[in-house]
PDB file of C-alpha atoms and ligand atoms in Angstrom:
ATOM      1  CA  UNK A   1      -0.020  -0.182   0.079  1.00 96.00           C
ATOM      2  CA  UNK A   2       1.119   3.348  -0.847  1.00 98.00           C
ATOM      3  CA  UNK A   3       1.616   5.581   2.363  1.00 97.00           C
ATOM      4  CA  UNK A   4       2.989   8.584   0.934  1.00 98.00           C
ATOM      5  CA  UNK A   5       1.739   9.559  -2.416  1.00 98.00           C
ATOM      6  CA  UNK A   6       3.998  12.294  -2.983  1.00 98.00           C
ATOM      7  CA  UNK A   7       6.907  10.134  -3.317  1.00 98.00           C
ATOM      8  CA  UNK A   8       5.272   6.813  -4.151  1.00 98.00           C
ATOM      9  CA  UNK A   9       6.579   5.249  -1.100  1.00 97.00           C
ATOM     10  CA  UNK A  10       5.023   2.144   0.254  1.00 97.00           C
ATOM     11  CA  UNK A  11       4.443   0.823   3.760  1.00 96.00           C
ATOM     12  CA  UNK A  12       6.832  -2.484   2.662  1.00 95.00           C
ATOM     13  CA  UNK A  13       9.658  -0.054   1.697  1.00 95.00           C
ATOM     14  CA  UNK A  14       9.242   1.750   4.937  1.00 94.00           C
ATOM     15  CA  UNK A  15       8.920  -1.521   6.923  1.00 91.00           C
ATOM     16  CA  UNK A  16      11.902  -2.646   5.070  1.00 91.00           C
ATOM     17  CA  UNK A  17      14.253   0.486   5.743  1.00 89.00           C
ATOM     18  CA  UNK A  18      13.307   0.605   9.381  1.00 86.00           C
ATOM     19  CA  UNK A  19      13.861  -3.334   9.844  1.00 84.00           C
ATOM     20  CA  UNK A  20      17.262  -2.572   8.412  1.00 81.00           C
ATOM     21  CA  UNK A  21      18.306  -0.510  11.333  1.00 77.00           C
ATOM     22  CA  UNK A  22      17.347   2.707   9.998  1.00 83.00           C
ATOM     23  CA  UNK A  23      16.123   5.629  12.597  1.00 82.00           C
ATOM     24  CA  UNK A  24      12.939   7.809  11.737  1.00 87.00           C
ATOM     25  CA  UNK A  25      15.325  10.644  10.414  1.00 89.00           C
ATOM     26  CA  UNK A  26      17.396   8.119   8.221  1.00 90.00           C
ATOM     27  CA  UNK A  27      14.108   6.309   6.939  1.00 91.00           C
ATOM     28  CA  UNK A  28      12.723   9.844   5.855  1.00 94.00           C
ATOM     29  CA  UNK A  29      15.953  10.697   4.133  1.00 94.00           C
ATOM     30  CA  UNK A  30      16.322   7.705   2.259  1.00 94.00           C
ATOM     31  CA  UNK A  31      12.647   7.555   0.968  1.00 96.00           C
ATOM     32  CA  UNK A  32      11.842  11.080   0.853  1.00 97.00           C
ATOM     33  CA  UNK A  33       8.435   9.935   2.451  1.00 97.00           C
ATOM     34  CA  UNK A  34       6.700  13.027   4.607  1.00 96.00           C
ATOM     35  CA  UNK A  35       9.203  15.733   2.940  1.00 97.00           C
ATOM     36  CA  UNK A  36       6.541  16.887   0.728  1.00 97.00           C
ATOM     37  CA  UNK A  37       2.946  18.010   1.644  1.00 98.00           C
ATOM     38  CA  UNK A  38       3.405  16.312   4.915  1.00 96.00           C
ATOM     39  CA  UNK A  39       0.054  14.565   5.106  1.00 97.00           C
ATOM     40  CA  UNK A  40       1.716  11.157   5.589  1.00 97.00           C
ATOM     41  CA  UNK A  41       3.847  12.147   8.217  1.00 95.00           C
ATOM     42  CA  UNK A  42       2.372  10.472  11.232  1.00 95.00           C
ATOM     43  CA  UNK A  43       1.722   7.204   9.281  1.00 96.00           C
ATOM     44  CA  UNK A  44       5.375   7.226   8.425  1.00 94.00           C
ATOM     45  CA  UNK A  45       6.382   7.668  12.005  1.00 91.00           C
ATOM     46  CA  UNK A  46       4.121   4.928  13.224  1.00 92.00           C
ATOM     47  CA  UNK A  47       5.225   2.414  10.746  1.00 92.00           C
ATOM     48  CA  UNK A  48       8.965   3.207  11.772  1.00 88.00           C
ATOM     49  CA  UNK A  49       7.972   3.024  15.239  1.00 85.00           C
ATOM     50  CA  UNK A  50       6.401  -0.489  14.946  1.00 87.00           C
ATOM     51  CA  UNK A  51       9.136  -1.688  12.971  1.00 82.00           C
ATOM     52  CA  UNK A  52      11.931  -0.479  14.139  1.00 64.00           C
ATOM     53  CA  UNK A  53      14.018  -1.447  17.141  1.00 66.00           C
ATOM     54  CA  UNK A  54      12.746  -0.650  20.473  1.00 63.00           C
ATOM     55  CA  UNK A  55      14.432   2.210  22.290  1.00 60.00           C
ATOM     56  CA  UNK A  56      14.293   3.589  25.861  1.00 59.00           C
ATOM     57  CA  UNK A  57      13.059   2.787  29.200  1.00 58.00           C
ATOM     58  CA  UNK A  58      10.243   0.461  27.740  1.00 55.00           C
ATOM     59  CA  UNK A  59      12.226  -1.708  25.920  1.00 59.00           C
ATOM     60  CA  UNK A  60      12.240  -5.215  27.210  1.00 63.00           C
ATOM     61  CA  UNK A  61      15.251  -6.623  28.344  1.00 68.00           C
ATOM     62  CA  UNK A  62      16.209  -9.890  26.248  1.00 69.00           C
ATOM     63  CA  UNK A  63      14.044  -8.912  23.288  1.00 65.00           C
ATOM     64  CA  UNK A  64      15.579  -9.163  19.781  1.00 65.00           C
ATOM     65  CA  UNK A  65      14.050  -5.782  18.788  1.00 63.00           C
ATOM     66  CA  UNK A  66      15.769  -3.661  21.528  1.00 67.00           C
ATOM     67  CA  UNK A  67      18.434  -1.384  20.214  1.00 66.00           C
ATOM     68  CA  UNK A  68      22.134  -2.010  20.996  1.00 64.00           C
ATOM     69  CA  UNK A  69      23.051   1.137  23.098  1.00 55.00           C
TER      70      UNK A  69
HETATM   71  S1  FES Y   1       2.015  12.250   0.765  1.00 95.23           S
HETATM   72 FE1  FES Y   1       3.972  12.206   1.919  1.00 95.23          FE
HETATM   73  S2  FES Y   1       4.716  13.717   1.652  1.00 95.23           S
HETATM   74 FE2  FES Y   1       2.962  14.188   0.563  1.00 95.23          FE
END
């Protein structure tokens, strides 16, 4: 499904970039999603957050998605 219609960026592309360890800022820079009209910005952030490594105090010890320090 296309998430960013301005740059034809799919949810799959965003998930792949986030799963590769890119931060939200890096995903946006790599895909350009959210850099034009901004209507997709919230959806992009949510997808990256859901797919990317866990960070902060809520990251569960031992979880494979936990970000390395
Ligand atoms: S829909 Fe993504 S920047 Fe416009």
